[in-house]
Structures are given as C-alpha cells and as structure tokens.
XYZ file of C-alpha atoms in Angstrom:
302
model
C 0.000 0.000 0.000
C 2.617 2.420 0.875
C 4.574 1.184 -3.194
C 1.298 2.811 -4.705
C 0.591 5.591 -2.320
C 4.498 6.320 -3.198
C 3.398 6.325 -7.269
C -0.040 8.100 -6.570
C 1.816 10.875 -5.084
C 4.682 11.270 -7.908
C 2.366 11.124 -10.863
C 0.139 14.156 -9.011
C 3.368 16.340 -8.539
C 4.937 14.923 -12.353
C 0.963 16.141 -13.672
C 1.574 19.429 -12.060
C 4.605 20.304 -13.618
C 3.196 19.863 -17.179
C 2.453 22.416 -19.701
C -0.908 21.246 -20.922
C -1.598 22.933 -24.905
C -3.667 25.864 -25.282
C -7.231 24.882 -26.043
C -7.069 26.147 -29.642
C -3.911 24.316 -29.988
C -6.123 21.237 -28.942
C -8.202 21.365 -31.522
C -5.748 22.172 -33.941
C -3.732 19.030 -33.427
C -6.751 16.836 -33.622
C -7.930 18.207 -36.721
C -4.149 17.636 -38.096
C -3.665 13.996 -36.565
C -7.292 13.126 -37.524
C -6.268 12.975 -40.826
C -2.700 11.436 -40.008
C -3.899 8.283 -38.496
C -7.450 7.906 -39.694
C -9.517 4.991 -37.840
C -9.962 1.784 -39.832
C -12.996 0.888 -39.325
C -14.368 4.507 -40.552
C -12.432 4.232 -43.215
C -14.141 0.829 -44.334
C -17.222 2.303 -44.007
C -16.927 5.532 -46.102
C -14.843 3.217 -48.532
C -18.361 1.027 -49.454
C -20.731 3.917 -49.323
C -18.647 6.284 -51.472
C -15.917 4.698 -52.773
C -14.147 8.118 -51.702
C -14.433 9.097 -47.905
C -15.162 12.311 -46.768
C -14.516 13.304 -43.214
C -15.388 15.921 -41.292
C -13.175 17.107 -38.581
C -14.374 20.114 -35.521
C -17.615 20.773 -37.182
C -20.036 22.776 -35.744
C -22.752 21.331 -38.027
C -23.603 17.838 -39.413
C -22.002 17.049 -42.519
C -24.088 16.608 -45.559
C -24.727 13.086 -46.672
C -22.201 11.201 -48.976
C -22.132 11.046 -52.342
C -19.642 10.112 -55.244
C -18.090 13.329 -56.210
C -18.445 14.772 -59.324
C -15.230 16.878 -60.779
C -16.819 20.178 -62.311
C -15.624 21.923 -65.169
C -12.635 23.881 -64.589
C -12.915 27.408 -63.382
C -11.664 30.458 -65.393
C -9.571 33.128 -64.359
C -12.334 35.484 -63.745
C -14.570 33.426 -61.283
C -11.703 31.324 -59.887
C -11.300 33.388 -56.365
C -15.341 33.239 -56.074
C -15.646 29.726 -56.095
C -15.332 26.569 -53.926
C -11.729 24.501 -54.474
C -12.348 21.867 -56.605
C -10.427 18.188 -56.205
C -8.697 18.403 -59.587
C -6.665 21.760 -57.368
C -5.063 18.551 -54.847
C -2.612 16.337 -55.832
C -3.606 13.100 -57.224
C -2.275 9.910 -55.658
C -0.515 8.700 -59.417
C 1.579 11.807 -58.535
C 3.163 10.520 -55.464
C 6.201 8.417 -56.252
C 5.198 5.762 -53.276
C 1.742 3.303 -53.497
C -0.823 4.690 -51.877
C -4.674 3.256 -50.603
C -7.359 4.810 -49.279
C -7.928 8.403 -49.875
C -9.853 10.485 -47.515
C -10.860 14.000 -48.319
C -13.059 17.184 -46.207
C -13.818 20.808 -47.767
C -14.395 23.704 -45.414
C -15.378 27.349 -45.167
C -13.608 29.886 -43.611
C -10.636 27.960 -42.201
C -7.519 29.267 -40.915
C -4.360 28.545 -42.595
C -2.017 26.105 -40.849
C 1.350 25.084 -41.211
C 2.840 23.372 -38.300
C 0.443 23.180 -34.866
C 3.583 22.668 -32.569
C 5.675 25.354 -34.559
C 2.367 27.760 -34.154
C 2.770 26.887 -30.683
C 6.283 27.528 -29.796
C 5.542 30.803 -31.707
C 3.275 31.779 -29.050
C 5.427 30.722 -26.618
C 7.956 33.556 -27.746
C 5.820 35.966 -28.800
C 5.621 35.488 -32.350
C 1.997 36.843 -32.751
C -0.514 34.929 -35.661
C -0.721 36.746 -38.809
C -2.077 33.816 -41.104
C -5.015 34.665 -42.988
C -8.753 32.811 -42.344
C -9.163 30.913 -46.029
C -12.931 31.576 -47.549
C -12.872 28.453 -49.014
C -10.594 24.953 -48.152
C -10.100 21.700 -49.083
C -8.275 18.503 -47.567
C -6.797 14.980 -48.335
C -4.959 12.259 -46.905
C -3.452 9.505 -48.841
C -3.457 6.144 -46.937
C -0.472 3.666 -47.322
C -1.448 0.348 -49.103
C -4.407 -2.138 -47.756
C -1.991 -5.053 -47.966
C 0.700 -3.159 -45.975
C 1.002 -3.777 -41.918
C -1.679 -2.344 -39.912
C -1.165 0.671 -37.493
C 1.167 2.475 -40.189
C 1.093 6.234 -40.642
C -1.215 8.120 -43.355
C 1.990 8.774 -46.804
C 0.731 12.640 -46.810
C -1.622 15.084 -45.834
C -2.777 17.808 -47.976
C -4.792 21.524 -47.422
C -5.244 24.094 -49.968
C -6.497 27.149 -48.722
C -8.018 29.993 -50.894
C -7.178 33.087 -49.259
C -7.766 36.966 -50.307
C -5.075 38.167 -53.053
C -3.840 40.707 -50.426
C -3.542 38.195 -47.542
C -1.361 35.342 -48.954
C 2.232 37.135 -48.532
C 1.359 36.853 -44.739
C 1.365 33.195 -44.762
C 5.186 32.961 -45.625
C 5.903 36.108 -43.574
C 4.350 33.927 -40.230
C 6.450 31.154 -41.388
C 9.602 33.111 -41.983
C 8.987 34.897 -38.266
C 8.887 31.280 -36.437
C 11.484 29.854 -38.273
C 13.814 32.775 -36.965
C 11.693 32.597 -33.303
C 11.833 28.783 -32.841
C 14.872 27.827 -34.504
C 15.476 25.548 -31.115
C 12.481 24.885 -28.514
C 12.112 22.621 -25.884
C 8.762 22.488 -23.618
C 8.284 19.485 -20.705
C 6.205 16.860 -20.839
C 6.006 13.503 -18.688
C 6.746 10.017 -19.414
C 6.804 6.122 -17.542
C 9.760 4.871 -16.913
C 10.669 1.585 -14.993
C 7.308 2.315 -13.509
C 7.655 5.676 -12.618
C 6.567 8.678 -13.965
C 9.455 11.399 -14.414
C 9.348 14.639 -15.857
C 10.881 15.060 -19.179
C 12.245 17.679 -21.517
C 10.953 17.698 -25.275
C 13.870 19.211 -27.753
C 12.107 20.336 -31.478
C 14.343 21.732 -34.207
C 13.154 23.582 -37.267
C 14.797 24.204 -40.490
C 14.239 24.815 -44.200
C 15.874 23.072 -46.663
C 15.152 25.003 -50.081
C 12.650 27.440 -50.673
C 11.579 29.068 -54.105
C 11.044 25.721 -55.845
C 7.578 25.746 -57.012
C 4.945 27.920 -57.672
C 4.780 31.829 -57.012
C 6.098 31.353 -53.779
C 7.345 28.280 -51.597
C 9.318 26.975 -48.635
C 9.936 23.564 -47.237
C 9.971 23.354 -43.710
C 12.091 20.152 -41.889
C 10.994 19.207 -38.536
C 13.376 17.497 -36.166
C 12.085 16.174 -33.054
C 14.549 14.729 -30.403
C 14.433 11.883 -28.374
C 12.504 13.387 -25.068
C 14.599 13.293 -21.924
C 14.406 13.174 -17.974
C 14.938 16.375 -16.689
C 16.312 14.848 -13.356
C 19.451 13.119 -15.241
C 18.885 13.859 -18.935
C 18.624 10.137 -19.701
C 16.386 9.001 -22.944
C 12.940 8.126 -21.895
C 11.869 7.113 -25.243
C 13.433 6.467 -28.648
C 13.787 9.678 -31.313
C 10.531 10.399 -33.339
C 10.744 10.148 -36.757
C 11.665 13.947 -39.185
C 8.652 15.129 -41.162
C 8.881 17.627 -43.647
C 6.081 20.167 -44.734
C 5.761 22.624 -47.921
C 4.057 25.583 -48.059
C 3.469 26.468 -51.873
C 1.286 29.542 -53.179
C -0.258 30.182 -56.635
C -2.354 32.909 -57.016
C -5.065 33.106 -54.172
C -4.191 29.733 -53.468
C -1.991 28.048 -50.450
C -1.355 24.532 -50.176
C 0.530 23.035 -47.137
C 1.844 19.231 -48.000
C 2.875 17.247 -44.725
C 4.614 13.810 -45.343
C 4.072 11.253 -42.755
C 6.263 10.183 -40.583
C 7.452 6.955 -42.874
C 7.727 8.744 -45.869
C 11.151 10.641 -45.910
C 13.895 8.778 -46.072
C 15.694 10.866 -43.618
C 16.168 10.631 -39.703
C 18.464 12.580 -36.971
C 21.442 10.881 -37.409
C 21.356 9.621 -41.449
C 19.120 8.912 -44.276
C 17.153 5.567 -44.570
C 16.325 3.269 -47.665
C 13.055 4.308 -49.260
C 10.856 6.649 -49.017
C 11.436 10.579 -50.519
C 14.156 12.416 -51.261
C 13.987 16.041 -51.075
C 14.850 16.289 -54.804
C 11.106 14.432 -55.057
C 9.599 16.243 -52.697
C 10.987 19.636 -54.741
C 9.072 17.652 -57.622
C 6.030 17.012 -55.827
C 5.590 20.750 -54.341
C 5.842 21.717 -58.714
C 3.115 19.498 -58.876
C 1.130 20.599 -56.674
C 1.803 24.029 -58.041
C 0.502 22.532 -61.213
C -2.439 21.029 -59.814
C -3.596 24.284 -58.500
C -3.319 26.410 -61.886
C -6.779 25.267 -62.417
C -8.461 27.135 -59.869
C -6.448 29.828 -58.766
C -6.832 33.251 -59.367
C -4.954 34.657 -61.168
C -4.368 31.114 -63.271
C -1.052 30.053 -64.813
C-alpha cells in the first residue's frame, strides 16, 4: 500500500509540472492527426458507401450526406477566387512516387491557414503573434499507405489548400519566416513512464528549411526534427527519437497549399538517411506538382 501511495503521489506532482496545450492548440492538433492516423474501421465504411471518404473534422454542423463526387468543369480566371476549391486543385495519388490506398478528403469554409500546430505553438510561446489569414474556401486529403501493408502504419501525406484573399497570402510565408527565426530551437516538458515511474521530461524540437523558391509563385519547405525526449532529473532518454517530417508551403495565385509527409515517408532521420521513401529532390518535384495542380483554380491562373 505504501509502493502505490508512493506512485499516486509522484504522478500528481509529475501532472503538475506539465504544460498542458492551449485549447485552440487542442483542436488544432486533432484536426491535423485526424487525418494522419485515420480509424480503420471509418475508413471501411466511407470506402463502401462512397468509394471516396469524406470526413469531417471540428464541425459545428452535421455534414451533408455522402455522395460520389463529381469533378466540375474547370474554373476560369475570372470566377476562380469566387468559387469553392475543386479536387482536380489537390494532388492526385498517381503523382506521389510511393503506393498509396485509401484516400480520404473534407472541404471547409472559412478555415484558418495552418502550417505546423507545434511550430504555431512555440511561436506563441515567444511571442511570435498569428498573422495567417482565415481561407474563404478549403479543401483537404490524406493519402493512406497500401491495404496489404502492416496495420497501425502512418497516413503517406496530408494535404490543405487554402483559398485566401489576393492581399492576404504574402502573410502566410511572412508567419512562417517569423517562427522559423523565433523557434529555430524549442524545448517544452512533458512527462513520461519509466521503470514504472513517472518522471518529468524535456521535449527538444528543431526547425529548419531546406530550399525554398522551388515551385509555384512562392514556396518553402519546412524540416521538422524532433529529439528523443529526456528526464529532466538526469537527462537520460525516456523514449526512442521520433521520426523527421517535412512540410511545404506552396502559393499560386489566391491559393496556399501546405503538404505534410508522414512520418514513414522521408527517407531521412536525426542521425542519417534511410532506404526508401522521398528524397527532397522528389519532394521539390512534388511541391511543382502541386503548383501545377492548382493552376486550375487559382486566381490569377497560370
């Protein structure tokens, strides 16, 4: 009794030391990672009724009923920035240089632009106030690995495109420019079990960009480097390092698309690059795709 009054007592003053996320940031992060690692068994079931699911993530209304989608004619220069995103703007699966399953798609109004969730947060953190723009229109993807690949792996890629007022798109790559400079380096504490116990840890995050300028009227890649989390007591590894993920932020026109691989899809990790996967000479490609892709609906066209 007095072994688990002992543990009772240390996860209490380990739960008061953590830095629980902003509510927004909450939210955020679900809508992000409810893409990432869609459930199964949904899937399956918007696979039969559709053939292509649609999910709908922090909703304040019920989403319409499903139905095959139909791709519309294109839309011309003139009533491109008036009009919803259509799915011939996203990247299409045969464009990914890695088999794919299961797509899963959403459209939304009046969404805000997001890059990186934990970036926006350490932003915050520092003071790096939110200028990204609230899209009038958006639209969504994620591209599932294979069917006959092992369960429980991550999504290959994510995918937003945002369409966001002429004047207002600059500001998306001035925000990310102002927390790559803030939040070069950030580390926030957590908690963790180990042998048992729960200890207090210490969470190191890098940022970085690679290449910018590679695609479209504007563009910048963004490299994410999380660190294995420590103890804060003796700085000993409490868990193994997560995996780098890489996002691009590309712009045509009125249009802003923000491509996040998954966390199997790069090969690169902390210490050296792994077999398979993307290099960033295909992700380069892919982000002048996607640049591509959107010429049909932005405003003003290609």
């Amino acid at each position: 009794m007095r072994e688990d009054v002992t543990v009772v007592d240390q996860l209490n003053r380990a739960l008061r030391e953590v830095q629980w996320p902003e509510p927004a940031e909450i939210r955020a992060r679900a809508r992000r990672r409810s893409r990432r690692t869609a459930a199964g068994a949904a899937t399956a079931v918007l696979v039969l009724v559709t053939g292509f699911g649609y999910v709908a993530a922090d909703r304040s209304t019920p989403p319409a009923p499903l139905v095959a989608a139909t791709p519309g004619p294109p839309a011309s220069p003139a009533t491109a920035g008036l009009t919803e995103i259509p799915q011939e703007a996203l990247l299409d699966p045969r464009d990914v240089p890695l088999k794919t399953g299961t797509r899963l798609g959403a459209a939304g109004l009046r969404e805000p632009v997001r890059v990186d969730p934990m970036l926006e947060s350490c932003g915050r953190q520092r003071g790096v106030a939110s200028t990204a723009p609230t899209s009038r229109y958006s639209r969504s993807q994620t591209l599932l690995p294979p069917a006959t690949g092992p369960s429980g792996q991550h999504p290959v890629l994510t995918q937003d495109v945002y369409r966001v007022e002429p004047d207002q798109s600059p500001a998306v790559f001035g925000l990310v420019k102002l927390l790559l400079h803030a939040c070069a380096e950030w580390e926030f504490t957590g908690s963790a079990v180990l042998n048992g116990r729960v200890v207090s840890t210490v969470n190191p995050h890098r940022w970085e960009t690679p290449v910018s300028g590679f695609a479209g009227d504007e563009s910048v890649m963004v490299r994410h480097v999380p660190l294995a989390p420590r103890s804060r007591t003796g700085g000993k590894p409490v868990a193994a390092t997560p995996p780098v993920e890489v996002t691009m932020v590309v712009r045509v026109g009125d249009l802003v698309t923000v491509v996040a691989t998954g966390p199997d899809t790069i090969k690169d990790t902390v210490d050296d690059a792994r077999p398979g996967g993307l290099s960033y000479t295909d992700l380069e490609a892919l982000g002048r795709t996607a640049a591509r892709r959107m010429c049909v609906a932005a405003n003003p066209g290609c």
